[in-house]
Amino acid sequence: MSIVRWNSRFTFWLLFLLDISIILVMNPAKSQANIPESTASTVSNTTLVPASGQSPVFFADRNNSVVEQVTPVSQLLSPVPKTSASPVSNHQVRSLDDNAAMGQVNSVSQLSDIKPTDWAFQALQSLVERYGVIAGYPNQTFQGNRAMTRYEFAAGLNAALVRINELVSAGTSDLLRKEDLETLQKLQNQFAPELAQLRGRVDSLETRTAVLQAQQFSTTTKLVGEVETVIGGIVAGNNVVTKQPAPHNFTFQDRVTLRLNSSFNGTDQLRVTLGGGNIASLGGTRSGILGTSDGKTSDNASPLFPNNQFTVTGLRYRYLLGSNTAINVFAQSDGAFELGLSGSINPYFEGSAANGISRYSRRNMVYDYGDTGAGIAILHNFSKQLELGLEYTSINGNNPTENNGLFEGRYVALGQLLYSSPKKNFRVALTYANTYSPPNTTGLSGTNFGPAIGSNLANSTVAGRATLGNLYGAEAFYRINPSLAVNGWVGYSAHRYLGSGDADAWDWGAGLSFPDLFQKGSLGGIFVGMEPKLTSLSKNVNLGNGLGQVDKDTSLHIEGFYQYQVNDNIAITPGVIWITAPDFDASNPDSVVVWLRTTFKF
C-alpha cells in the first residue's frame, strides 16, 4: 500500500468522516433526519482507564471530553474514581502507565513524535488545530505507526460525528473552505484502492476470527523438563548398625524428570511422567552407608530399578467435576503429592528438585507412609478459605497376586482439611491417614511400612505380620512479611502389628524461610525438628532392639540451605543436614551431610 501504513489510518478516517460533513452542512434538514438519536449526545464526563493489555483511548471531542463508546466498554474500560488531590480533569484521557494524562491538544507541535516532514503532517495539523478531534497519549505522543483497535475507531468516529453535529447545529458552513473540500475529495480518490483492499481484509479477518472462536481449543501436549545434579557426601558420622565410621566419599549424581501434560477440553489434564536417576540414598532401615533413614535426602533413585533407567514414574488424569471439585485418577502416582496437600502448608521447603535438601524438612511424616501406586484423589473447595482433600492409593494395585491388588494389598487412605486466611498468608491443616501393609510386601521405595524417615524402630514391622497405621497430623504456615515466613507441624502415628501388639511414633518440625534473600527469586531456609521416633511399644513385641524396647534418646534434625536463583531456569542450592544422636541413640556420633544441588528446568 505504498507509503500508507495500516497504523496511520486514524488520520485518513477522520478526514474521510469530516468529508461527510460537507453533505450534511449543504443539506442540514436532511442530515438531521438521517442521524440516529443515539448519536445526538454521546459525550461522557467519566474518566476512564483501559483494562490491562488494551490501548488508551485516542480521541476526544472539541471540548476535551472523552467520547463514550457504543461498543460495551465494560470489556475494555473501568471508571476511575475522581479525587480532589488529582490534577487530572475529568475530561482527560488516562492510561494505566501515566496518571498525568494528556487530553485534547491545541497544536500539532504538542505531539513530540510528529515532524513537519511526515507525510501526514498537514492532515494532522488540520485535524488538531482546525477541527479539534485529536487527542494524544499521556506521554505527548501520537504514535501514528501503531495498530488502530476497533474501540479507537469507534471513539474517533463518535468524535467526528459530534463535531459534525456542532457544525450542522451552528449552521457554520463558512468554516469549510473550498481548499478543504478539494483536499478531502483528493484524499478520497487517492485512498479508494486502499479502502477496497481494507474492506476485503476486514471481511477475511472476520471470517477467520469466527473460525478461531469456534475452534479456540485444540488438543495440545506440553513438555516440562527437570534435570538435577548433585555433588555431595557424608563429612561426619558412623554406621549406626556396624558402629564403624561411614566413608567420607563425595559423589556426582543426577536425576532427570520429563512431564508430558496434555489437555483435551481445556479444563482437564493428562500427565505422563518419565524419570530416572542415580542419586543413592545414604541410608535406609538398617541399610545403606549410615544404617538409618535419619537425614535421608530427597529425590533418591528407586532401589528397584537400575541407575539412570528411564521409567514411567507417574500417569494421572485430572478433570473438573463442577467448578469447585477436581478429580484425579492415576495408574501410577502419589495422590497426596499430586494434590499438593503438603505443599500448601510448607511452600518454601516442599518442592520437586528444589527448596529443602532432606525428605523430612519437606513434609510431616503423616504424608510419607505409603508409596506411589494406583488410585484416586479428590480436591474440593467449600469456599475460598476451606479446602478438602481425599486420596486413596493402592501401592501394589497393578499386582494380581495374593495380598496385592487394589483392595487386598498395601494401601494408604488420606484426608485433609485446609483453612487459608483471606490474604493467604496464614494456613492451617488437619490431616488423617489410614494405612495397611500385608507382610513381606514392598513398594517402589523398597519399604514395607513406615514413613521411610526417622528411626529404624519407627520403620520396622513384625516378621510375618500385617501392619496397620492410624496417622494424625497438624500443620501450619504463616508468612510474617514478604521476606520472612514460618511453618511447623506435629505428627502422631499409632501402629498395630496385627496379632502381636501396638506402638506409638511422634515427630515434629519447625522452619524459617527467607524469600528473596540477597536477591529476588532466591530462597534461604533453616529447619529444626525431630524425625519419627518410636515412643511406646507393647512389651511382647520385638522390633529388633528387644522386647518392648523403644528409642531411648532424642535426635534432632537441623538443616540449612540457600537456593540461589541464577535465572528463571537454573538454581544452585548448597545445603547441610546435621543429625544429633542418629537413630535416637546418644552413643552414636553426630552425622553431617553436605549437598550441592543444581536444578535445570525447562
C-alpha atoms as one frame of an Amber mdcrd trajectory, in Angstrom:
protein
   0.000   0.000   0.000   2.785   2.417  -0.960   3.541   4.875   1.835   0.221
   4.457   3.620   0.681   2.340   6.750  -2.050   0.360   8.383  -1.315   2.107
  11.669  -1.752   5.632  10.279  -5.316   5.293   9.134  -6.576   7.283  12.093
  -5.852  10.438  10.153  -7.478   9.320   6.949 -10.598   8.001   8.598 -11.212
  11.246  10.423 -10.690  13.268   7.280 -12.983  10.927   5.414 -15.643  11.278
   8.080 -15.331  15.041   8.042 -15.863  14.795   4.323 -19.358  13.608   5.122
 -19.900  16.899   6.884 -19.857  18.655   3.503 -23.057  16.914   2.541 -24.534
  17.400   5.984 -23.820  21.122   6.016 -25.153  21.630   2.500 -28.380  19.749
   3.408 -28.942  20.402   7.120 -32.580  19.304   7.335 -31.941  16.024   5.573
 -28.790  15.465   7.586 -30.526  15.880  10.905 -33.175  13.419   9.891 -30.594
  10.817   8.967 -28.632  10.996  12.223 -29.735   8.364  14.744 -30.953   9.762
  18.030 -28.384   7.678  19.874 -25.586   9.807  18.418 -27.087  13.160  19.277
 -25.452  13.314  22.660 -22.734  10.745  23.263 -20.258  12.670  25.356 -19.343
  11.206  28.720 -17.624  13.059  31.551 -16.374   9.853  33.202 -12.603   9.482
  33.482 -11.687   6.097  32.025  -8.732   3.738  32.237  -8.067   0.974  29.696
  -8.144  -2.545  31.026  -4.881  -4.471  31.203  -3.455  -5.234  27.787  -5.649
  -2.668  25.961  -4.733   0.612  24.316  -5.634   4.044  25.694  -8.472   5.935
  24.003  -7.063   8.184  21.300  -9.753  10.699  20.518 -11.627  13.411  22.329
 -14.288  15.822  21.188 -13.648  19.524  20.742 -14.498  20.213  24.384 -11.853
  17.772  25.586 -14.439  15.231  26.729 -13.723  11.530  26.454 -16.034  10.074
  23.852 -18.430   7.449  25.126 -18.203   4.328  23.006 -21.164   2.459  21.566
 -19.417  -0.923  21.954 -19.824  -2.313  25.524 -16.909  -0.605  27.190 -17.073
  -2.795  30.269 -14.889  -5.222  28.320 -12.191  -2.604  27.930 -12.503   0.240
  30.391 -13.286   0.776  34.036 -14.229   4.021  35.779 -11.617   5.700  37.931
 -12.989   7.497  40.997 -12.243  11.198  40.997 -10.285  12.644  43.915  -9.728
  16.231  44.869  -5.997  15.594  45.008  -5.791  14.594  41.372  -4.706  17.351
  38.969  -6.273  15.477  36.056  -9.512  16.850  34.683 -12.444  14.533  34.282
 -12.293  15.382  30.593  -8.814  13.984  30.139  -7.741  10.530  28.975  -5.764
   8.444  31.464  -3.570   5.445  30.843  -2.523   2.748  33.294   1.082   3.832
  32.997   0.722   7.606  33.388  -1.733   9.416  35.633  -0.605  12.813  34.310
  -2.684  12.253  31.220  -2.824  14.417  28.107  -6.181  15.120  26.537  -7.076
  17.330  23.585  -4.035  19.028  22.017  -4.306  22.575  20.663  -1.292  22.433
  18.370   0.321  19.631  16.427   3.644  20.738  17.914   2.459  19.307  21.245
   2.816  15.832  19.732   6.522  15.097  20.130   6.687  12.330  17.520   5.066
  14.348  14.694   7.520  16.155  12.398   6.810  18.622   9.576   8.447  16.150
   7.193   5.904  13.416   7.962   3.644  12.602   5.037   0.501  13.080   7.171
   1.668  16.267   8.911  -0.713  18.664   7.161  -3.683  16.403   7.687  -2.893
  16.049  11.387  -2.340  19.777  11.689  -5.766  20.422  10.220  -7.490  17.869
  12.454  -5.782  19.213  15.555  -5.802  22.973  15.010  -8.944  23.496  12.918
 -11.311  20.703  13.893 -10.091  19.693  17.370 -10.762  15.952  17.148  -7.338
  14.538  18.006  -6.046  13.649  21.476  -2.566  12.343  22.231  -1.091   9.706
  24.523  -0.208  10.669  28.087   3.468  10.990  27.100   2.577  13.649  24.481
   2.973  11.357  21.501   0.581  10.456  18.696   2.144   7.051  17.827   0.866
   7.010  14.283   2.597   3.746  13.444   0.752   1.604  15.987  -2.290  -0.506
  15.141  -5.770   1.007  15.477  -8.249  -1.023  17.527 -11.983  -1.212  16.904
 -12.527   0.738  20.107 -10.263   3.545  18.931 -12.036   3.656  15.600 -15.390
   3.826  17.371 -14.113   6.647  19.580 -12.759   8.554  16.563 -15.964   8.043
  14.620 -18.015   9.335  17.526 -15.758  12.388  17.923 -16.160  13.200  14.234
 -19.946  12.801  14.408 -20.101  15.070  17.446 -18.117  17.669  15.510 -20.463
  17.268  12.525 -23.433  17.831  14.809 -21.833  21.026  16.081 -21.287  22.306
  12.547 -24.816  21.414  11.471 -26.432  22.877  14.585 -24.473  26.098  14.309
 -25.039  26.391  10.571 -21.377  27.306  10.159 -20.877  26.222   6.592 -18.479
  29.098   6.166 -15.947  27.159   8.235 -15.498  24.785   5.321 -13.296  26.350
   2.688 -13.085  25.360  -0.936  -9.478  24.271  -0.437 -10.565  21.835   2.290
 -13.224  20.353   0.056 -10.733  19.854  -2.731  -8.254  18.255  -0.323 -10.873
  15.886   1.026 -12.006  14.947  -2.451  -8.409  14.308  -3.460  -7.773  12.140
  -0.431 -10.954  10.220  -1.045  -9.892   9.467  -4.616  -6.319   8.597  -3.621
  -7.389   6.179  -0.913 -10.141   4.421  -2.869  -7.956   1.358  -3.710  -6.732
   1.104  -0.131 -10.285   1.294   1.175 -11.348  -1.515  -1.120  -8.366  -3.605
  -0.067  -9.007  -2.837   3.591 -12.654  -3.876   3.236 -11.580  -7.206   1.793
  -9.008  -7.762   4.526 -11.535  -6.950   7.255 -14.059  -9.357   5.751 -11.375
 -12.061   5.621 -10.297 -11.384   9.202 -13.867 -11.576  10.461 -14.311 -14.933
   8.762 -11.060 -16.287  10.189 -11.888 -14.890  13.629 -15.224 -16.695  13.586
 -13.398 -19.942  12.817 -10.920 -19.325  15.643 -13.714 -18.631  18.105 -15.492
 -21.816  17.096 -12.272 -23.834  17.347 -10.440 -21.921  20.051  -9.300 -25.084
  21.834  -7.248 -27.872  20.339  -5.633 -30.897  21.954  -2.079 -29.956  22.863
   0.804 -31.528  24.750   3.380 -29.511  26.644   6.741 -30.892  27.709   8.120
 -29.818  31.091  11.628 -30.941  31.928  13.699 -31.023  35.069  17.338 -32.009
  35.439  19.009 -32.225  38.830  22.683 -32.797  39.512  24.130 -33.298  42.980
  27.636 -33.161  44.378  27.658 -34.261  47.996  28.509 -36.758  50.653  28.996
 -37.518  54.346  31.577 -35.470  56.222  30.931 -36.933  59.704  29.113 -39.885
  61.247  29.090 -43.642  61.777  27.005 -46.501  60.506  24.566 -46.985  63.413
  24.425 -50.757  62.858  28.118 -51.604  62.486  29.280 -48.643  64.631  32.064
 -48.085  62.091  32.836 -44.662  60.571  30.902 -44.038  57.406  33.028 -43.478
  54.267  33.532 -39.805  53.501  33.320 -40.117  49.750  31.831 -37.363  47.621
  29.802 -38.298  44.555  28.388 -36.592  41.459  24.864 -37.862  40.758  21.848
 -36.970  38.659  18.104 -37.214  38.263  16.026 -36.411  35.168  12.255 -35.919
  35.028  10.132 -35.271  31.937   6.429 -34.449  32.206   4.086 -34.547  29.235
   0.968 -32.500  30.045  -1.949 -32.877  27.621  -5.427 -31.380  27.645  -8.471
 -32.467  25.675 -11.030 -29.810  26.523  -9.060 -27.017  28.133 -10.016 -27.823
  31.723  -8.632 -31.352  32.071  -5.071 -32.677  32.071  -3.383 -35.974  31.278
   0.096 -36.087  32.801   2.691 -38.686  31.890   5.870 -38.516  33.965   9.100
 -40.191  32.914  12.085 -40.295  35.190  15.373 -41.856  36.039  18.495 -41.133
  38.032  21.294 -42.455  40.188  21.071 -40.379  43.377  21.781 -43.026  46.008
  20.176 -42.949  49.420  22.772 -42.541  52.152  20.771 -44.741  54.455  17.688
 -46.873  54.967  16.184 -49.046  57.661  19.290 -50.865  58.933  20.848 -50.462
  55.491  22.965 -48.058  53.483  26.071 -46.132  54.486  24.511 -44.682  57.652
  22.359 -47.707  58.547  19.308 -45.494  59.225  16.871 -43.208  57.394  17.790
 -40.251  59.616  18.754 -37.345  57.370  17.569 -39.043  54.195  17.970 -36.719
  51.231  15.135 -36.001  48.846  14.728 -37.280  45.274  16.650 -40.523  45.771
  16.502 -43.069  42.965  14.303 -46.142  43.399  16.325 -49.167  44.560  14.141
 -51.434  42.383  15.471 -50.103  39.049  18.992 -49.881  37.620  20.668 -46.497
  37.813  19.562 -43.992  35.161  16.975 -46.355  33.732  14.142 -44.252  32.369
  10.730 -45.492  33.536   7.161 -44.253  33.774   7.046 -42.837  37.279   3.646
 -41.179  37.007   0.442 -41.478  34.997  -2.502 -39.331  36.057  -5.658 -37.849
  34.513  -7.287 -34.846  36.176 -10.673 -33.360  35.314 -13.123 -30.944  36.895
 -16.422 -32.032  38.397 -18.239 -28.741  38.627 -16.457 -25.513  39.409 -15.120
 -26.486  42.850 -14.058 -30.128  42.569 -11.062 -31.708  40.829 -10.895 -35.482
  40.338  -7.534 -37.202  39.857  -7.417 -40.794  38.628  -3.943 -42.273  38.477
  -2.456 -45.594  37.460   0.957 -44.644  38.861   1.336 -41.716  41.188   1.058
 -40.491  44.757  -2.310 -38.916  45.466  -1.220 -36.812  48.430   1.630 -35.239
  46.497  -0.372 -34.940  43.277  -2.837 -32.755  45.132  -0.063 -30.759  46.751
  -1.575 -31.371  50.173   1.724 -30.839  51.959   2.990 -28.044  49.714   0.272
 -25.583  50.672   1.337 -25.514  54.315   5.070 -25.925  53.647   5.608 -23.984
  50.406   9.205 -22.889  50.955  10.541 -26.351  51.815   8.381 -28.626  49.667
   9.404 -28.772  46.007  10.492 -31.009  43.179  14.285 -30.800  42.878  14.060
 -27.525  44.774  13.856 -25.973  48.233  14.638 -28.344  51.147  17.587 -30.733
  50.916  16.180 -33.551  53.069  12.994 -35.503  52.719  11.944 -34.726  56.260
  12.184 -30.927  56.055   9.652 -31.047  53.230   6.728 -32.699  54.995   5.219
 -34.216  58.124   5.527 -37.996  58.461   1.743 -38.337  58.019   2.254 -37.819
  54.266   5.130 -40.295  53.949   3.521 -43.618  54.858   2.894 -45.458  51.642
   4.403 -45.180  48.181   3.454 -44.499  44.595   0.749 -46.664  43.079  -2.727
 -46.594  41.554  -5.742 -44.826  42.959  -7.929 -41.741  43.053  -7.666 -38.316
  44.668 -10.274 -35.574  45.072  -9.818 -31.913  45.874 -12.922 -29.909  46.784
 -13.210 -26.228  47.681 -16.063 -25.449  50.081 -15.081 -21.800  49.776 -12.044
 -19.664  49.057 -10.853 -20.358  52.609 -11.797 -24.018  53.186 -10.492 -26.958
  51.148 -10.926 -30.724  51.495  -8.508 -33.259  50.023  -9.122 -37.009  49.854
  -6.970 -39.720  48.310  -6.701 -43.485  48.136  -3.525 -45.106  46.820  -3.018
 -48.819  46.311   0.735 -49.305  46.471   0.748 -52.582  44.534  -2.521 -52.096
  42.706  -1.034 -53.495  39.488  -0.151 -56.837  41.103  -2.867 -59.544  40.886
  -1.184 -61.955  43.304  -2.267 -62.697  46.874  -2.056 -59.795  49.354  -1.814
 -57.317  46.493  -4.187 -55.579  44.096  -6.374 -52.508  44.571  -8.194 -53.523
  47.751  -6.434 -56.542  49.257  -2.882 -55.225  49.262  -0.943 -52.353  50.693
  -2.796 -49.025  50.668  -2.962 -45.558  52.178  -6.180 -43.528  52.515  -5.686
 -39.888  53.436  -7.951 -36.938  54.156  -7.075 -33.327  54.902  -8.992 -30.186
  55.790  -7.133 -26.967  54.975  -8.046 -23.450  56.072  -6.459 -20.416  54.425
  -6.866 -16.847  55.598  -8.397 -14.373  53.113  -4.939 -12.945  52.378  -3.438
 -16.463  52.060  -0.650 -15.515  54.466  -1.834 -17.999  57.107  -2.807 -21.640
  56.569  -3.545 -24.495  58.939  -4.312 -28.109  58.070  -5.565 -31.174  59.918
  -4.582 -34.464  58.291  -5.574 -38.080  58.880  -4.327 -41.195  57.107  -5.087
 -44.867  57.436  -2.594 -47.334  56.009  -2.300 -51.107  55.822   0.632 -53.302
  54.799   0.426 -57.080  54.338   3.538 -58.985  55.430   6.506 -59.120  53.087
   5.288 -56.532  50.548   7.291 -53.560  49.314   6.740 -50.556  47.058   8.961
 -48.634  44.657  10.934 -47.169  47.547  11.763 -50.654  48.823   9.867 -50.198
  52.098   7.090 -52.294  53.628   5.703 -49.969  56.280   6.565 -46.696  57.973
   7.433 -43.136  56.948  10.798 -44.073  55.358  12.395 -41.389  57.537  13.325
 -41.379  61.198  14.493 -44.199  63.433  14.866 -47.831  62.470  12.263 -48.828
  65.060   9.680 -46.398  63.648  10.073 -48.125  60.258  10.140 -51.725  61.495
   7.426 -54.397  61.481   6.952 -57.831  62.982   8.043 -60.580  60.602   5.106
 -62.427  59.091   2.558 -59.961  60.466   0.459 -57.369  58.661   0.710 -53.816
  59.957  -1.976 -51.166  60.366  -1.361 -47.485  60.984  -3.595 -44.581  62.010
  -1.792 -41.299  61.447  -2.676 -37.801  62.639  -1.037 -34.517  61.698  -1.476
 -30.804  62.350   0.416 -28.346  60.150   0.550 -24.542  59.941   2.177 -21.832
  57.862   2.400 -18.081  58.455   4.006 -15.515  56.171   5.029 -12.736  58.514
   6.056 -10.433  55.684   7.251 -10.859  52.086  10.757 -11.690  53.320  10.016
 -13.961  56.278   7.762 -16.980  56.820   7.468 -19.659  59.487   5.957 -23.135
  59.305   5.644 -26.099  61.628   3.915 -29.369  62.330   3.415 -32.195  64.766
   2.586 -35.781  63.842   1.422 -38.849  65.720   1.156 -42.413  64.410  -0.494
 -45.391  66.096   0.951 -48.674  64.786  -0.742 -52.031  65.202   1.157 -55.191
  64.379  -1.825 -57.463  63.817  -1.819 -60.388  66.234   1.213 -59.049  68.148
   0.833 -55.595  69.708   0.907 -51.829  69.325   3.338 -48.921  69.146   3.315
 -45.114  69.007   5.539 -42.785  66.988   5.861 -38.991  67.128   7.547 -36.294
  65.075   7.632 -32.503  64.973   9.358 -29.807  62.958   9.623 -26.031  62.501
  11.151 -23.964  59.735  12.065 -20.381  58.923  12.053 -19.252  55.305  13.597
 -16.148  53.782  12.178 -15.471  50.295  14.203 -13.177  48.018  17.193 -13.465
  50.331  20.085 -11.378  48.918  18.363 -11.229  45.535  14.877 -11.566  44.084
  13.831 -15.152  43.401  16.372 -16.750  45.727  15.423 -18.501  48.955  17.011
 -19.280  52.303  15.751 -21.841  54.791  16.517 -23.095  58.317  14.788 -26.158
  59.748  14.848 -27.904  63.124  12.814 -30.964  64.025  12.610 -34.446  65.443
  12.190 -37.161  62.843   9.747 -40.009  63.603  10.616 -41.567  66.955   9.102
 -44.729  68.452   7.943 -43.697  71.936   5.975 -46.739  73.134   5.790 -50.452
  72.274   3.889 -53.448  73.610   6.076 -55.458  75.977   5.691 -58.646  73.975
   6.793 -57.076  70.656  10.398 -57.084  69.469  11.203 -54.749  66.562  14.926
 -55.514  66.586  16.163 -53.966  69.822  14.500 -56.378  72.254  11.034 -56.940
  73.718   9.241 -53.666  74.372  12.325 -51.615  73.549  11.730 -48.121  72.116
  14.038 -45.298  71.001  15.867 -44.296  74.158  17.220 -40.832  73.291  16.096
 -37.769  71.342  17.623 -36.925  67.994  17.400 -33.536  66.316  17.352 -32.860
  62.604  18.982 -29.496  61.812  19.123 -28.272  58.229  20.041 -25.131  56.337
  20.051 -24.298  52.643  20.316 -21.352  50.295  18.752 -21.627  46.858  20.462
 -19.150  44.556  18.265 -18.454  41.554  20.619 -17.854  38.636  17.695 -17.177
  36.299  14.176 -18.474  35.689  15.501 -21.881  34.636  18.621 -22.538  36.738
  19.063 -22.691  40.507  22.076 -23.669  42.611  21.388 -24.878  46.156  24.106
 -25.594  48.712  22.882 -27.123  51.954  23.816 -29.080  55.049  21.993 -31.684
  57.171  23.109 -32.247  60.757  21.677 -35.174  62.775  22.334 -35.342  66.503
  22.225 -38.778  68.181  21.489 -40.695  64.930  18.856 -43.416  65.270  17.922
 -41.754  68.593  20.974 -43.183  70.296  23.272 -40.689  72.016  26.166 -43.163
  71.781  26.255 -42.615  68.012  28.327 -39.598  66.937  26.519 -36.852  65.068
  26.282 -37.253  61.316  26.704 -34.380  58.849  25.827 -34.412  55.162  26.706
 -31.590  52.749  24.895 -31.180  49.449  25.300 -29.001  46.355  22.308 -29.300
  44.059  21.948 -27.683  40.655  18.497 -27.685  39.055  17.695 -27.003  35.414
  14.031 -26.537  34.484  12.638 -26.093  31.003
